[in-house]
Short mmCIF file of C-alpha atoms in Angstrom, two decimals:
data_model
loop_
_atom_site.label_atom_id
_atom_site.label_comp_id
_atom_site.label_asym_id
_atom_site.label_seq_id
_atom_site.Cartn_x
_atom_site.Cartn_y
_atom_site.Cartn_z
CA UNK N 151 0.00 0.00 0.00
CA UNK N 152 0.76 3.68 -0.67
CA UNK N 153 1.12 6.08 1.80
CA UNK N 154 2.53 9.15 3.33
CA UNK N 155 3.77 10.18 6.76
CA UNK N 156 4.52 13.81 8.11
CA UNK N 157 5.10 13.23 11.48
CA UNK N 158 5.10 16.98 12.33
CA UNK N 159 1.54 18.28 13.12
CA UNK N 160 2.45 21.83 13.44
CA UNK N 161 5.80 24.01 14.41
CA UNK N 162 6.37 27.16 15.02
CA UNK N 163 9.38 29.05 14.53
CA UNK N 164 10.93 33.06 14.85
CA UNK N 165 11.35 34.83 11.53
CA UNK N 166 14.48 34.32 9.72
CA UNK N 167 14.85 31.05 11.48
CA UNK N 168 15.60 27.63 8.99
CA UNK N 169 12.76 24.91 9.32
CA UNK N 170 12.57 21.65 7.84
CA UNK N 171 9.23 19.91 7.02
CA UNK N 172 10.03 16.03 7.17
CA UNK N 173 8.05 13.58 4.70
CA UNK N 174 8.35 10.23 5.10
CA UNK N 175 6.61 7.76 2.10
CA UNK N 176 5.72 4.27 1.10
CA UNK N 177 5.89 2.30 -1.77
CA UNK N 178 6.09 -0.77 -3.62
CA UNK N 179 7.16 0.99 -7.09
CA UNK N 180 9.79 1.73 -8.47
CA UNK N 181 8.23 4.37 -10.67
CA UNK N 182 6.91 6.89 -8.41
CA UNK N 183 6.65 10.95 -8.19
CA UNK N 184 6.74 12.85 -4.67
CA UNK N 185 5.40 16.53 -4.72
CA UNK N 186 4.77 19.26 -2.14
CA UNK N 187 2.40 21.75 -2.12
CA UNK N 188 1.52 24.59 -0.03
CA UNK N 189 -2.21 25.70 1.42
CA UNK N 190 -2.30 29.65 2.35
CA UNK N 191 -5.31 30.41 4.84
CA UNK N 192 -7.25 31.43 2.10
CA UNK N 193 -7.12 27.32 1.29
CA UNK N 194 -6.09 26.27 -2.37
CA UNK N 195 -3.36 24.27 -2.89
CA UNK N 196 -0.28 25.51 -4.70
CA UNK N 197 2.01 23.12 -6.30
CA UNK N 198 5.72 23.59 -5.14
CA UNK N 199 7.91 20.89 -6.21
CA UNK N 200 7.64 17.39 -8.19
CA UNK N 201 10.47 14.73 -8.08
CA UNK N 202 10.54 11.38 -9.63
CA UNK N 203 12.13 8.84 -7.89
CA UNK N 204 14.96 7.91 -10.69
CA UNK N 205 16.53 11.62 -10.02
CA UNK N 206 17.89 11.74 -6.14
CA UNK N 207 19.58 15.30 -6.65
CA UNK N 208 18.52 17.86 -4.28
CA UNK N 209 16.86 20.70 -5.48
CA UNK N 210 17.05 24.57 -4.87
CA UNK N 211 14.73 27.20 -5.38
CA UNK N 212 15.12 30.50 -3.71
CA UNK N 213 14.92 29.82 0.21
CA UNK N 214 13.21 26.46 -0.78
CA UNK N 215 15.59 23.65 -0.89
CA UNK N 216 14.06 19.65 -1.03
CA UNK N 217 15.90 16.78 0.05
CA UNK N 218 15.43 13.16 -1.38
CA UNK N 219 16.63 9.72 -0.06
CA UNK N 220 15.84 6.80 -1.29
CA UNK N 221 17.42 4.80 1.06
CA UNK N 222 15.26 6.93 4.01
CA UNK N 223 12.25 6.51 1.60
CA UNK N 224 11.95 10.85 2.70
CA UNK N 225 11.41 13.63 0.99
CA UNK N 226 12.17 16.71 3.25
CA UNK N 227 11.64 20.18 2.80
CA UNK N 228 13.64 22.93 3.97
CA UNK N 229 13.08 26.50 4.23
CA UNK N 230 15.79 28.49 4.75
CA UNK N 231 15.45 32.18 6.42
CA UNK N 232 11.58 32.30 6.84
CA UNK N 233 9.33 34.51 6.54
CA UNK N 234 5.52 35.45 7.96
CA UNK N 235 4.32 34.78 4.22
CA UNK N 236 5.86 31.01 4.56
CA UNK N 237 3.00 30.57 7.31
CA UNK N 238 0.69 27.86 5.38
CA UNK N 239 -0.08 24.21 5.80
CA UNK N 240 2.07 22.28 3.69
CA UNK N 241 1.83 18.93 2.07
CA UNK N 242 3.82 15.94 0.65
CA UNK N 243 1.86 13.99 -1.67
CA UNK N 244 2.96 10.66 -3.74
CA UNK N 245 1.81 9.22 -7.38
CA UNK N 246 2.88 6.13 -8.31
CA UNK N 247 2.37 5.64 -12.63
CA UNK N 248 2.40 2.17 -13.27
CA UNK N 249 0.32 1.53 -10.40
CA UNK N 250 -3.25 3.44 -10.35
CA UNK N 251 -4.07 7.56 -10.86
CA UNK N 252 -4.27 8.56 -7.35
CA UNK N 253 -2.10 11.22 -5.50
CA UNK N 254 -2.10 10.01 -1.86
CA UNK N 255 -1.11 13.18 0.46
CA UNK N 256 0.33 13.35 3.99
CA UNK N 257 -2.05 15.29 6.59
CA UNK N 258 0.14 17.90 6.29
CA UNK N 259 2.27 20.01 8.42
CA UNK N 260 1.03 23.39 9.46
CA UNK N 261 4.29 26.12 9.74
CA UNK N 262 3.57 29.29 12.19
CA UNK N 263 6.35 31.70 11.52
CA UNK N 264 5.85 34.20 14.31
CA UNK N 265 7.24 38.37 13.67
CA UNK P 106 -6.91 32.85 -17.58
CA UNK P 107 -6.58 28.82 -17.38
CA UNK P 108 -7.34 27.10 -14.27
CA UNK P 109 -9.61 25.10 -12.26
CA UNK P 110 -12.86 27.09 -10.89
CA UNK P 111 -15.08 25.68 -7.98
CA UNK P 112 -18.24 26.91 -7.27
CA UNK P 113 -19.84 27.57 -4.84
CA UNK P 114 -16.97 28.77 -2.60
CA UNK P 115 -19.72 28.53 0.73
CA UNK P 116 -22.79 26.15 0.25
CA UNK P 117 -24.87 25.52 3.34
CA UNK P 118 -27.66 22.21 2.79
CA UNK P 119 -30.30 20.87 5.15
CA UNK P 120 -29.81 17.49 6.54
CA UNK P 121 -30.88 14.92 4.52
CA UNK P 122 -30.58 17.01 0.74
CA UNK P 123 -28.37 15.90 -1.52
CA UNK P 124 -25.78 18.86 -2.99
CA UNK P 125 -23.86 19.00 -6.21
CA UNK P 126 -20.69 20.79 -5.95
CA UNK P 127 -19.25 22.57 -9.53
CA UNK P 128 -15.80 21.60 -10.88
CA UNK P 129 -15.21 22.60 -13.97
CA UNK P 130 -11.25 23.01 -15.94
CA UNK P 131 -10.08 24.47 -19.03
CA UNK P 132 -6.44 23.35 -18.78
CA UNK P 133 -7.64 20.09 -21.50
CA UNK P 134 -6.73 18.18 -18.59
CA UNK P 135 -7.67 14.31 -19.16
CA UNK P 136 -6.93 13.58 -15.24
CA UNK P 137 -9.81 14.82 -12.33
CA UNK P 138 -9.89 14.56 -8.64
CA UNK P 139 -12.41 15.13 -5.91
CA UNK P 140 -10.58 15.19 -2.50
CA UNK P 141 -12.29 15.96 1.56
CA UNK P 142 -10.25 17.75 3.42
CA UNK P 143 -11.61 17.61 7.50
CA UNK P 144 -9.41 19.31 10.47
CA UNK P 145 -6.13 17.38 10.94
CA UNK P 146 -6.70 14.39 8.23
CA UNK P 147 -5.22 16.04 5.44
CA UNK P 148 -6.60 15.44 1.81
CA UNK P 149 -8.25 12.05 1.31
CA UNK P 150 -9.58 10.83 -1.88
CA UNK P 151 -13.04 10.93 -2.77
CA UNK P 152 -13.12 9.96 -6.55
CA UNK P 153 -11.12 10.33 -9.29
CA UNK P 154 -11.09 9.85 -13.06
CA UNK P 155 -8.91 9.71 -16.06
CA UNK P 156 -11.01 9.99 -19.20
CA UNK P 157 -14.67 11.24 -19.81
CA UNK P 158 -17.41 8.43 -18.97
CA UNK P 159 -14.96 6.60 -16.95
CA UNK P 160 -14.57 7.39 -13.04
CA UNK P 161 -12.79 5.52 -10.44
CA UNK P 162 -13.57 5.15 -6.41
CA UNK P 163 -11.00 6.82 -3.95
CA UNK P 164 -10.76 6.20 -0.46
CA UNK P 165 -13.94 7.26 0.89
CA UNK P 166 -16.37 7.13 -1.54
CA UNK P 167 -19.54 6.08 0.56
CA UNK P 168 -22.00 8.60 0.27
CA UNK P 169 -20.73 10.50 -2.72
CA UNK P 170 -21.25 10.12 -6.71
CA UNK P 171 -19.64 11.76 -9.95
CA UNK P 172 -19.75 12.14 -13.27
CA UNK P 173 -17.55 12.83 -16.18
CA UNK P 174 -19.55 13.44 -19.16
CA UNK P 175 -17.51 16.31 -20.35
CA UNK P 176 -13.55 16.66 -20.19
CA UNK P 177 -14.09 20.11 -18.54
CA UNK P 178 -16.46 19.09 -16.18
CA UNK P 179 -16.45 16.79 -12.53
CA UNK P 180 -19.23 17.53 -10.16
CA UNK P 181 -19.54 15.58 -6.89
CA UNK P 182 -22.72 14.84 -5.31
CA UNK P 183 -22.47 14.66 -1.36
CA UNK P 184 -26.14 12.24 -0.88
CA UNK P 185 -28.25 12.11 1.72
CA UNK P 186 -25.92 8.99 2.77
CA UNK P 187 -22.84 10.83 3.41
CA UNK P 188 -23.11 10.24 7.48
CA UNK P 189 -20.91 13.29 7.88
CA UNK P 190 -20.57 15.94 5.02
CA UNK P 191 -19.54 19.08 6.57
CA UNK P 192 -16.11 19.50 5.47
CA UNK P 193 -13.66 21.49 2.66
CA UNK P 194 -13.95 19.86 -0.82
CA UNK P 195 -11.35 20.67 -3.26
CA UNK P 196 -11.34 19.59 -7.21
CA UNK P 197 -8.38 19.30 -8.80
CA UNK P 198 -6.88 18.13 -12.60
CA UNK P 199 -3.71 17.00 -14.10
CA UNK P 200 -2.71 16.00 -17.67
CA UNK P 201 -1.06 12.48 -17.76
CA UNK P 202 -0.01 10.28 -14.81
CA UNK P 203 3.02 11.52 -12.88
CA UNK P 204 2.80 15.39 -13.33
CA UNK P 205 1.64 17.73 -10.64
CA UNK P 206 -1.86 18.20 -10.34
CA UNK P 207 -3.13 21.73 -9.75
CA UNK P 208 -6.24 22.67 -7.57
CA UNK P 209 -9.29 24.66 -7.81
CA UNK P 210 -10.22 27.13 -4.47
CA UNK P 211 -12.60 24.73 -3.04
CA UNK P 212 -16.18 24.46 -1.45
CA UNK P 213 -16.37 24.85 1.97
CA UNK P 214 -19.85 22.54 2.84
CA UNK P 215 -21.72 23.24 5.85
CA UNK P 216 -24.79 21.17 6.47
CA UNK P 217 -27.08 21.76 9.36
#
């Protein structure tokens, strides 16, 4: 069975801090894609990042940075000097081709970055 | 613009109606999804479907339906059998298998 695990229900952290989001996943493919998206208060969900699972390099985006391990079966995201706007709930979400359509998500980790 | 657009954004039912809920894309998206999203359980899947007159169950599909008979357009159906409906529904669409989806603004269902 598919499924994703973000252990972290919530954190909270001072402005300009570094957080990191952990995403944990499980599958029996081999072909699979891992994405995160984030959910402002206002509640749709905005795509951030999809990684396949034949390309382990990290990525970087601005003060976004994702780390994958296959041999952790995690996908974690790190945001580096936060801001108030980086207060969401965010989500790591899994797709597996060969197997069915679905995207299975975590519940989701909601980030407070306090002033 | 191009995008996903849910409507109602608020929709407050009587116990015991059933309630259709609007998705409707113009990306030419072949992929739809109808997801509940309750307090703390993240997004769990409703229904899903990959081509027009063809739809597939998700996780919790008691007490909804769907159709597809239009690429553009998925509406979900909470029935009178859905024990528990009050929640956030959100659509969303994606154009093959293994690209990101992207997601309308949702409907935020109240029934009393």
């Amino acid at each position: 069975a598919q499924k994703v695990t973000q252990a972290q229900t919530e954190i909270s952290v001072v402005e300009k801090e570094d957080v990191t989001l952990d995403c944990v996943y499980e599958t029996r493919d081999t072909t699979y894609y891992l994405f995160w998206y984030k959910q402002p208060p206002s509640g749709e969900l905005v795509f951030l990042i999809r990684r396949n699972s034949f390309d382990e390099q990290n990525e970087i985006s601005g003060r976004y940075s994702w780390n994958f391990q296959k041999s952790t079966s995690s996908f974690n995201f790190t945001i580096t000097a936060s801001q108030v706007v980086d207060s969401a709930v965010y989500f790591c979400a899994l797709s597996a081709p060969n197997r069915d359509d679905k995207i299975i998500f975590g519940k989701g980790t909601r980030l407070h970055i306090l002033p | 613009d191009g995008g996903i657009t849910q409507s109602p954004k608020y929709l407050f039912r009587k116990e015991g109606q059933n309630v259709t809920l609007s998705c409707e894309q113009n990306l030419n998206h072949d992929a739809m999804y109808w997801y509940r999203q309750d307090p703390g359980q993240g997004l769990r899947l409703i229904y899903y479907s990959q081509i027009v007159n063809d739809f597939q169950k998700g996780d919790i599909a008691e007490g909804y339906s769907v159709s597809r008979e239009k690429k553009e357009s998925f509406p979900l159906t909470v029935t009178s059998a859905q024990k528990n409906p009050t929640a956030f529904y959100l659509c969303a669409s994606r154009v093959v298998r293994g690209t990101e989806a992207f997601f309308g603004q949702g409907t935020r269902l109240t029934v009393v």
